[in-house]
């Protein structure tokens, strides 16, 4: 642009509804004057000598945010979790604070969900109600347990009961999958969100396993998996199956019901079936809010 302006012999004045900082910089380098509707102005004239400069907006007030087309990514996951787990109604600013997510991102996510008929908003744009189960099902189309999180497969050679007893030694964890589900199927693979899978494997004395793994250590897509967790008492005997008779028990931390549902929907084996069962018990009031 400066080279192009340099070939113009007469003074140049560029006027537009909005000129970005980069465009203003290039115009100034080329010796051109400019003004936009937000108050950004620079007028330079040699004869008579005139120099006027003013600063307006640094953002285009007419810019329309690019709409979302999916619920991929950590930010969308945080917003979904907040919508299905926290009390409504909530405005976009309240949601942004609750989900620790930028206001613009929350606005785009909520607008996408409104277009999908998954949330209801009032004239003030507050979210009044959420179809929680439908929203979790929609989220599961863009989120999968093994692809959205970093998976490390390891083996507890002494069986899962030995693992459960050692979890209290970890700084932080949250069990998901069947362990966090409705209990209609025995846990074949322990699925654990941990901050550092390699360090957790060393701390728990687990063995790397390409095949035959009975433990999945997951570096989470976002720290929200550690929020609003639940405590569960596991009853089991030597083979690790839960039983009504108390042979042995241990308290563990599991993810929230909503996180468990979306994880189970993409889990192997009977995971989707367990997700449906958990949805029936957790989502008695599918339409959450007013």
mmCIF file of C-alpha atoms in Angstrom:
data_model
loop_
_atom_site.group_PDB
_atom_site.id
_atom_site.type_symbol
_atom_site.label_atom_id
_atom_site.label_comp_id
_atom_site.label_asym_id
_atom_site.label_seq_id
_atom_site.Cartn_x
_atom_site.Cartn_y
_atom_site.Cartn_z
ATOM 1 C CA UNK A 1 0.000 0.000 0.000
ATOM 2 C CA UNK A 2 2.747 2.593 0.797
ATOM 3 C CA UNK A 3 4.339 1.940 -2.618
ATOM 4 C CA UNK A 4 0.985 2.433 -4.358
ATOM 5 C CA UNK A 5 0.300 5.652 -2.481
ATOM 6 C CA UNK A 6 3.789 6.899 -3.339
ATOM 7 C CA UNK A 7 2.858 6.973 -7.035
ATOM 8 C CA UNK A 8 -0.068 9.335 -6.391
ATOM 9 C CA UNK A 9 0.911 12.991 -6.815
ATOM 10 C CA UNK A 10 -2.108 14.589 -5.119
ATOM 11 C CA UNK A 11 -2.901 14.381 -1.383
ATOM 12 C CA UNK A 12 -4.943 11.297 -0.568
ATOM 13 C CA UNK A 13 -7.742 11.099 1.995
ATOM 14 C CA UNK A 14 -9.265 7.688 2.764
ATOM 15 C CA UNK A 15 -12.672 7.639 4.458
ATOM 16 C CA UNK A 16 -14.429 4.459 5.591
ATOM 17 C CA UNK A 17 -16.870 3.222 8.254
ATOM 18 C CA UNK A 18 -13.926 1.563 10.016
ATOM 19 C CA UNK A 19 -10.177 1.305 9.408
ATOM 20 C CA UNK A 20 -8.217 -1.341 11.290
ATOM 21 C CA UNK A 21 -5.013 -0.478 13.132
ATOM 22 C CA UNK A 22 -2.923 -2.197 10.456
ATOM 23 C CA UNK A 23 -4.633 -0.318 7.619
ATOM 24 C CA UNK A 24 -4.184 2.996 9.448
ATOM 25 C CA UNK A 25 -0.509 2.200 9.936
ATOM 26 C CA UNK A 26 -0.003 1.490 6.222
ATOM 27 C CA UNK A 27 -1.893 4.625 5.193
ATOM 28 C CA UNK A 28 0.294 6.721 7.483
ATOM 29 C CA UNK A 29 3.448 5.126 6.050
ATOM 30 C CA UNK A 30 2.242 6.055 2.570
ATOM 31 C CA UNK A 31 1.585 9.658 3.569
ATOM 32 C CA UNK A 32 -2.194 9.404 3.210
ATOM 33 C CA UNK A 33 -4.760 11.021 5.454
ATOM 34 C CA UNK A 34 -7.667 8.994 6.759
ATOM 35 C CA UNK A 35 -10.823 9.087 8.846
ATOM 36 C CA UNK A 36 -13.387 6.537 9.930
ATOM 37 C CA UNK A 37 -16.790 6.694 11.597
ATOM 38 C CA UNK A 38 -15.445 5.567 14.974
ATOM 39 C CA UNK A 39 -13.168 8.609 15.351
ATOM 40 C CA UNK A 40 -9.866 7.333 14.016
ATOM 41 C CA UNK A 41 -8.528 10.294 12.062
ATOM 42 C CA UNK A 42 -5.215 11.534 10.684
ATOM 43 C CA UNK A 43 -5.002 14.561 8.414
ATOM 44 C CA UNK A 44 -1.619 15.692 7.084
ATOM 45 C CA UNK A 45 -1.339 18.609 4.643
ATOM 46 C CA UNK A 46 1.876 20.374 3.585
ATOM 47 C CA UNK A 47 0.395 23.639 2.339
ATOM 48 C CA UNK A 48 -0.970 25.076 4.487
ATOM 49 C CA UNK A 49 0.672 23.021 7.219
ATOM 50 C CA UNK A 50 -2.001 20.946 8.922
ATOM 51 C CA UNK A 51 -1.658 17.950 11.198
ATOM 52 C CA UNK A 52 -4.653 16.450 12.975
ATOM 53 C CA UNK A 53 -4.707 13.048 14.634
ATOM 54 C CA UNK A 54 -7.334 11.337 16.767
ATOM 55 C CA UNK A 55 -7.911 7.837 18.084
ATOM 56 C CA UNK A 56 -11.278 6.134 17.908
ATOM 57 C CA UNK A 57 -12.239 2.504 18.292
ATOM 58 C CA UNK A 58 -9.745 -0.355 18.028
ATOM 59 C CA UNK A 59 -12.511 -2.770 16.985
ATOM 60 C CA UNK A 60 -14.981 -2.732 14.136
ATOM 61 C CA UNK A 61 -18.385 -2.027 15.732
ATOM 62 C CA UNK A 62 -20.177 -3.564 12.753
ATOM 63 C CA UNK A 63 -18.207 -6.781 12.745
ATOM 64 C CA UNK A 64 -20.459 -9.809 13.041
ATOM 65 C CA UNK A 65 -18.879 -12.695 14.983
ATOM 66 C CA UNK A 66 -18.341 -15.786 12.892
ATOM 67 C CA UNK A 67 -21.093 -18.260 13.816
ATOM 68 C CA UNK A 68 -20.265 -21.651 15.275
ATOM 69 C CA UNK A 69 -21.081 -24.835 13.418
ATOM 70 C CA UNK A 70 -20.080 -27.377 16.077
ATOM 71 C CA UNK A 71 -19.316 -27.886 19.770
ATOM 72 C CA UNK A 72 -15.683 -28.851 19.269
ATOM 73 C CA UNK A 73 -13.068 -27.591 21.670
ATOM 74 C CA UNK A 74 -12.533 -27.029 25.359
ATOM 75 C CA UNK A 75 -14.402 -23.718 25.515
ATOM 76 C CA UNK A 76 -17.582 -25.215 24.076
ATOM 77 C CA UNK A 77 -17.288 -28.091 26.534
ATOM 78 C CA UNK A 78 -17.045 -25.702 29.471
ATOM 79 C CA UNK A 79 -20.146 -23.833 28.332
ATOM 80 C CA UNK A 80 -22.125 -27.042 27.834
ATOM 81 C CA UNK A 81 -21.137 -28.289 31.288
ATOM 82 C CA UNK A 82 -22.209 -24.989 32.857
ATOM 83 C CA UNK A 83 -25.539 -24.967 31.040
ATOM 84 C CA UNK A 84 -26.558 -28.489 32.035
ATOM 85 C CA UNK A 85 -25.222 -28.384 35.600
ATOM 86 C CA UNK A 86 -25.804 -24.883 36.973
ATOM 87 C CA UNK A 87 -29.032 -23.168 37.972
ATOM 88 C CA UNK A 88 -30.871 -21.080 35.404
ATOM 89 C CA UNK A 89 -31.777 -18.470 34.280
ATOM 90 C CA UNK A 90 -28.373 -17.016 33.502
ATOM 91 C CA UNK A 91 -27.221 -14.203 31.283
ATOM 92 C CA UNK A 92 -24.286 -14.550 28.936
ATOM 93 C CA UNK A 93 -22.002 -12.628 31.293
ATOM 94 C CA UNK A 94 -22.942 -14.903 34.192
ATOM 95 C CA UNK A 95 -22.278 -17.959 32.040
ATOM 96 C CA UNK A 96 -18.937 -16.560 30.935
ATOM 97 C CA UNK A 97 -17.892 -16.082 34.551
ATOM 98 C CA UNK A 98 -19.191 -19.501 35.624
ATOM 99 C CA UNK A 99 -17.499 -21.279 32.713
ATOM 100 C CA UNK A 100 -14.272 -19.221 32.864
ATOM 101 C CA UNK A 101 -14.723 -18.564 29.147
ATOM 102 C CA UNK A 102 -14.487 -15.310 27.128
ATOM 103 C CA UNK A 103 -17.780 -13.487 26.722
ATOM 104 C CA UNK A 104 -17.645 -13.577 22.921
ATOM 105 C CA UNK A 105 -17.119 -17.338 22.868
ATOM 106 C CA UNK A 106 -20.024 -17.942 25.243
ATOM 107 C CA UNK A 107 -22.263 -15.725 23.124
ATOM 108 C CA UNK A 108 -21.423 -17.710 19.993
ATOM 109 C CA UNK A 109 -21.963 -21.062 21.712
ATOM 110 C CA UNK A 110 -25.327 -20.005 23.141
ATOM 111 C CA UNK A 111 -26.443 -18.581 19.779
ATOM 112 C CA UNK A 112 -25.527 -21.880 18.125
ATOM 113 C CA UNK A 113 -27.473 -23.830 20.750
ATOM 114 C CA UNK A 114 -30.473 -21.545 20.368
ATOM 115 C CA UNK A 115 -30.456 -22.137 16.612
ATOM 116 C CA UNK A 116 -30.358 -25.885 17.340
ATOM 117 C CA UNK A 117 -33.416 -25.505 19.635
ATOM 118 C CA UNK A 118 -31.411 -26.758 22.624
ATOM 119 C CA UNK A 119 -31.781 -23.651 24.806
ATOM 120 C CA UNK A 120 -34.564 -21.132 25.357
ATOM 121 C CA UNK A 121 -33.795 -17.429 25.837
ATOM 122 C CA UNK A 122 -35.887 -14.436 26.824
ATOM 123 C CA UNK A 123 -35.948 -10.949 25.303
ATOM 124 C CA UNK A 124 -32.955 -9.988 27.441
ATOM 125 C CA UNK A 125 -31.039 -12.929 25.928
ATOM 126 C CA UNK A 126 -30.812 -14.752 29.257
ATOM 127 C CA UNK A 127 -30.849 -18.538 29.012
ATOM 128 C CA UNK A 128 -34.096 -19.622 30.661
ATOM 129 C CA UNK A 129 -34.064 -23.363 30.007
ATOM 130 C CA UNK A 130 -31.895 -26.103 28.536
ATOM 131 C CA UNK A 131 -32.861 -29.464 27.063
ATOM 132 C CA UNK A 132 -30.014 -31.058 28.995
ATOM 133 C CA UNK A 133 -30.175 -34.588 27.614
ATOM 134 C CA UNK A 134 -30.539 -33.434 24.015
ATOM 135 C CA UNK A 135 -27.643 -31.031 24.540
ATOM 136 C CA UNK A 136 -25.378 -33.794 25.872
ATOM 137 C CA UNK A 137 -26.311 -35.975 22.904
ATOM 138 C CA UNK A 138 -25.486 -33.106 20.545
ATOM 139 C CA UNK A 139 -22.156 -32.491 22.304
ATOM 140 C CA UNK A 140 -21.238 -36.161 21.877
ATOM 141 C CA UNK A 141 -21.300 -35.679 18.090
ATOM 142 C CA UNK A 142 -18.263 -33.391 18.361
ATOM 143 C CA UNK A 143 -16.623 -34.838 21.482
ATOM 144 C CA UNK A 144 -15.269 -38.364 21.916
ATOM 145 C CA UNK A 145 -13.509 -39.780 24.949
ATOM 146 C CA UNK A 146 -10.443 -41.153 23.180
ATOM 147 C CA UNK A 147 -9.957 -38.373 20.600
ATOM 148 C CA UNK A 148 -10.793 -35.267 22.605
ATOM 149 C CA UNK A 149 -8.510 -36.377 25.444
ATOM 150 C CA UNK A 150 -4.943 -37.706 25.408
ATOM 151 C CA UNK A 151 -5.147 -41.452 26.091
ATOM 152 C CA UNK A 152 -2.480 -43.576 27.809
ATOM 153 C CA UNK A 153 -3.230 -47.308 28.107
ATOM 154 C CA UNK A 154 -1.642 -49.114 31.056
ATOM 155 C CA UNK A 155 -2.045 -52.295 33.066
ATOM 156 C CA UNK A 156 -2.683 -52.879 36.754
ATOM 157 C CA UNK A 157 -1.359 -56.465 37.012
ATOM 158 C CA UNK A 158 -2.992 -57.034 40.412
ATOM 159 C CA UNK A 159 -6.470 -56.179 39.140
ATOM 160 C CA UNK A 160 -8.717 -53.154 39.543
ATOM 161 C CA UNK A 161 -9.398 -53.556 43.299
ATOM 162 C CA UNK A 162 -5.693 -52.891 43.862
ATOM 163 C CA UNK A 163 -5.969 -49.751 41.731
ATOM 164 C CA UNK A 164 -8.981 -48.357 43.591
ATOM 165 C CA UNK A 165 -7.145 -48.570 46.898
ATOM 166 C CA UNK A 166 -4.195 -46.555 45.561
ATOM 167 C CA UNK A 167 -6.077 -43.645 44.007
ATOM 168 C CA UNK A 168 -6.046 -41.621 47.215
ATOM 169 C CA UNK A 169 -2.316 -41.133 46.726
ATOM 170 C CA UNK A 170 -2.829 -39.038 43.588
ATOM 171 C CA UNK A 171 -2.881 -35.232 43.879
ATOM 172 C CA UNK A 172 -6.035 -35.101 41.768
ATOM 173 C CA UNK A 173 -8.073 -37.481 39.624
ATOM 174 C CA UNK A 174 -11.633 -38.158 38.494
ATOM 175 C CA UNK A 175 -12.897 -41.553 37.368
ATOM 176 C CA UNK A 176 -15.176 -41.754 34.352
ATOM 177 C CA UNK A 177 -16.685 -44.477 32.171
ATOM 178 C CA UNK A 178 -18.431 -47.433 33.806
ATOM 179 C CA UNK A 179 -17.046 -46.522 37.222
ATOM 180 C CA UNK A 180 -18.949 -43.225 37.071
ATOM 181 C CA UNK A 181 -21.991 -44.796 35.406
ATOM 182 C CA UNK A 182 -25.219 -46.335 36.686
ATOM 183 C CA UNK A 183 -23.625 -49.637 37.708
ATOM 184 C CA UNK A 184 -25.420 -51.890 35.230
ATOM 185 C CA UNK A 185 -22.176 -53.436 33.983
ATOM 186 C CA UNK A 186 -18.921 -54.444 35.685
ATOM 187 C CA UNK A 187 -15.955 -52.157 35.182
ATOM 188 C CA UNK A 188 -13.590 -53.852 32.744
ATOM 189 C CA UNK A 189 -11.434 -50.797 32.090
ATOM 190 C CA UNK A 190 -10.799 -48.134 34.719
ATOM 191 C CA UNK A 191 -10.857 -44.713 33.058
ATOM 192 C CA UNK A 192 -9.183 -41.934 35.022
ATOM 193 C CA UNK A 193 -8.662 -38.268 34.262
ATOM 194 C CA UNK A 194 -5.304 -37.192 35.675
ATOM 195 C CA UNK A 195 -3.136 -34.103 35.245
ATOM 196 C CA UNK A 196 -0.056 -36.061 34.156
ATOM 197 C CA UNK A 197 -0.639 -39.625 32.857
ATOM 198 C CA UNK A 198 3.059 -40.554 32.910
ATOM 199 C CA UNK A 199 3.528 -39.398 36.498
ATOM 200 C CA UNK A 200 0.251 -41.040 37.560
ATOM 201 C CA UNK A 201 1.348 -44.352 36.021
ATOM 202 C CA UNK A 202 4.594 -44.216 37.982
ATOM 203 C CA UNK A 203 2.843 -43.241 41.203
ATOM 204 C CA UNK A 204 0.275 -46.044 40.856
ATOM 205 C CA UNK A 205 2.903 -48.598 39.768
ATOM 206 C CA UNK A 206 1.141 -49.307 36.473
ATOM 207 C CA UNK A 207 2.723 -51.002 33.466
ATOM 208 C CA UNK A 208 2.522 -49.623 29.893
ATOM 209 C CA UNK A 209 0.382 -51.917 27.740
ATOM 210 C CA UNK A 210 -0.314 -51.792 24.015
ATOM 211 C CA UNK A 211 -2.761 -54.675 24.417
ATOM 212 C CA UNK A 212 -4.633 -56.030 27.405
ATOM 213 C CA UNK A 213 -4.746 -52.691 29.227
ATOM 214 C CA UNK A 214 -7.219 -52.494 32.085
ATOM 215 C CA UNK A 215 -6.566 -48.824 32.917
ATOM 216 C CA UNK A 216 -6.935 -45.748 30.726
ATOM 217 C CA UNK A 217 -5.168 -42.632 31.977
ATOM 218 C CA UNK A 218 -6.582 -39.552 30.273
ATOM 219 C CA UNK A 219 -5.032 -36.100 30.083
ATOM 220 C CA UNK A 220 -8.272 -34.087 29.947
ATOM 221 C CA UNK A 221 -9.479 -31.796 27.208
ATOM 222 C CA UNK A 222 -10.013 -29.212 29.943
ATOM 223 C CA UNK A 223 -9.823 -28.864 33.717
ATOM 224 C CA UNK A 224 -13.627 -28.714 33.868
ATOM 225 C CA UNK A 225 -13.562 -32.523 34.240
ATOM 226 C CA UNK A 226 -12.351 -31.934 37.804
ATOM 227 C CA UNK A 227 -15.233 -29.589 38.622
ATOM 228 C CA UNK A 228 -18.490 -30.618 40.312
ATOM 229 C CA UNK A 229 -17.177 -34.140 40.860
ATOM 230 C CA UNK A 230 -18.988 -36.802 42.884
ATOM 231 C CA UNK A 231 -17.863 -39.296 45.510
ATOM 232 C CA UNK A 232 -18.775 -42.957 45.120
ATOM 233 C CA UNK A 233 -18.244 -45.957 47.346
ATOM 234 C CA UNK A 234 -17.253 -49.053 45.383
ATOM 235 C CA UNK A 235 -18.149 -52.439 46.815
ATOM 236 C CA UNK A 236 -16.245 -55.359 45.350
ATOM 237 C CA UNK A 237 -14.666 -58.727 45.940
ATOM 238 C CA UNK A 238 -11.474 -60.120 44.536
ATOM 239 C CA UNK A 239 -12.465 -59.992 40.855
ATOM 240 C CA UNK A 240 -13.318 -56.298 41.009
ATOM 241 C CA UNK A 241 -17.045 -56.634 40.350
ATOM 242 C CA UNK A 242 -19.436 -54.478 42.348
ATOM 243 C CA UNK A 243 -21.654 -56.467 44.667
ATOM 244 C CA UNK A 244 -24.510 -55.828 47.090
ATOM 245 C CA UNK A 245 -22.612 -57.781 49.733
ATOM 246 C CA UNK A 246 -19.824 -55.728 51.255
ATOM 247 C CA UNK A 247 -16.672 -57.800 50.828
ATOM 248 C CA UNK A 248 -14.521 -54.691 50.578
ATOM 249 C CA UNK A 249 -15.147 -51.032 49.857
ATOM 250 C CA UNK A 250 -13.302 -47.895 48.865
ATOM 251 C CA UNK A 251 -14.372 -44.307 48.225
ATOM 252 C CA UNK A 252 -13.347 -42.803 44.902
ATOM 253 C CA UNK A 253 -13.902 -39.509 43.071
ATOM 254 C CA UNK A 254 -15.881 -39.604 39.823
ATOM 255 C CA UNK A 255 -16.707 -36.994 37.219
ATOM 256 C CA UNK A 256 -20.058 -35.227 37.202
ATOM 257 C CA UNK A 257 -23.032 -37.119 35.825
ATOM 258 C CA UNK A 258 -23.069 -34.948 32.699
ATOM 259 C CA UNK A 259 -19.396 -35.625 31.984
ATOM 260 C CA UNK A 260 -19.922 -39.338 32.619
ATOM 261 C CA UNK A 261 -22.807 -39.413 30.143
ATOM 262 C CA UNK A 262 -20.885 -37.808 27.291
ATOM 263 C CA UNK A 263 -17.851 -40.011 28.016
ATOM 264 C CA UNK A 264 -19.935 -43.193 28.086
ATOM 265 C CA UNK A 265 -21.645 -42.306 24.809
ATOM 266 C CA UNK A 266 -18.294 -42.784 23.059
ATOM 267 C CA UNK A 267 -16.900 -45.543 25.289
ATOM 268 C CA UNK A 268 -16.345 -49.115 24.057
ATOM 269 C CA UNK A 269 -18.524 -52.099 24.936
ATOM 270 C CA UNK A 270 -21.724 -51.259 26.768
ATOM 271 C CA UNK A 271 -20.748 -47.629 27.245
ATOM 272 C CA UNK A 272 -23.601 -46.162 25.152
ATOM 273 C CA UNK A 273 -26.100 -48.428 26.925
ATOM 274 C CA UNK A 274 -24.790 -47.267 30.300
ATOM 275 C CA UNK A 275 -25.026 -43.658 29.113
ATOM 276 C CA UNK A 276 -28.694 -44.118 28.275
ATOM 277 C CA UNK A 277 -29.372 -45.652 31.692
ATOM 278 C CA UNK A 278 -27.602 -42.781 33.433
ATOM 279 C CA UNK A 279 -29.519 -40.270 31.335
ATOM 280 C CA UNK A 280 -32.784 -41.807 32.512
ATOM 281 C CA UNK A 281 -31.873 -41.554 36.194
ATOM 282 C CA UNK A 282 -30.038 -38.218 36.101
ATOM 283 C CA UNK A 283 -32.235 -36.381 33.650
ATOM 284 C CA UNK A 284 -35.641 -36.780 35.245
ATOM 285 C CA UNK A 285 -36.153 -33.112 34.495
ATOM 286 C CA UNK A 286 -34.786 -33.026 30.951
ATOM 287 C CA UNK A 287 -35.855 -29.419 30.474
ATOM 288 C CA UNK A 288 -33.761 -27.574 33.040
ATOM 289 C CA UNK A 289 -34.549 -24.069 34.137
ATOM 290 C CA UNK A 290 -37.720 -22.018 34.131
#
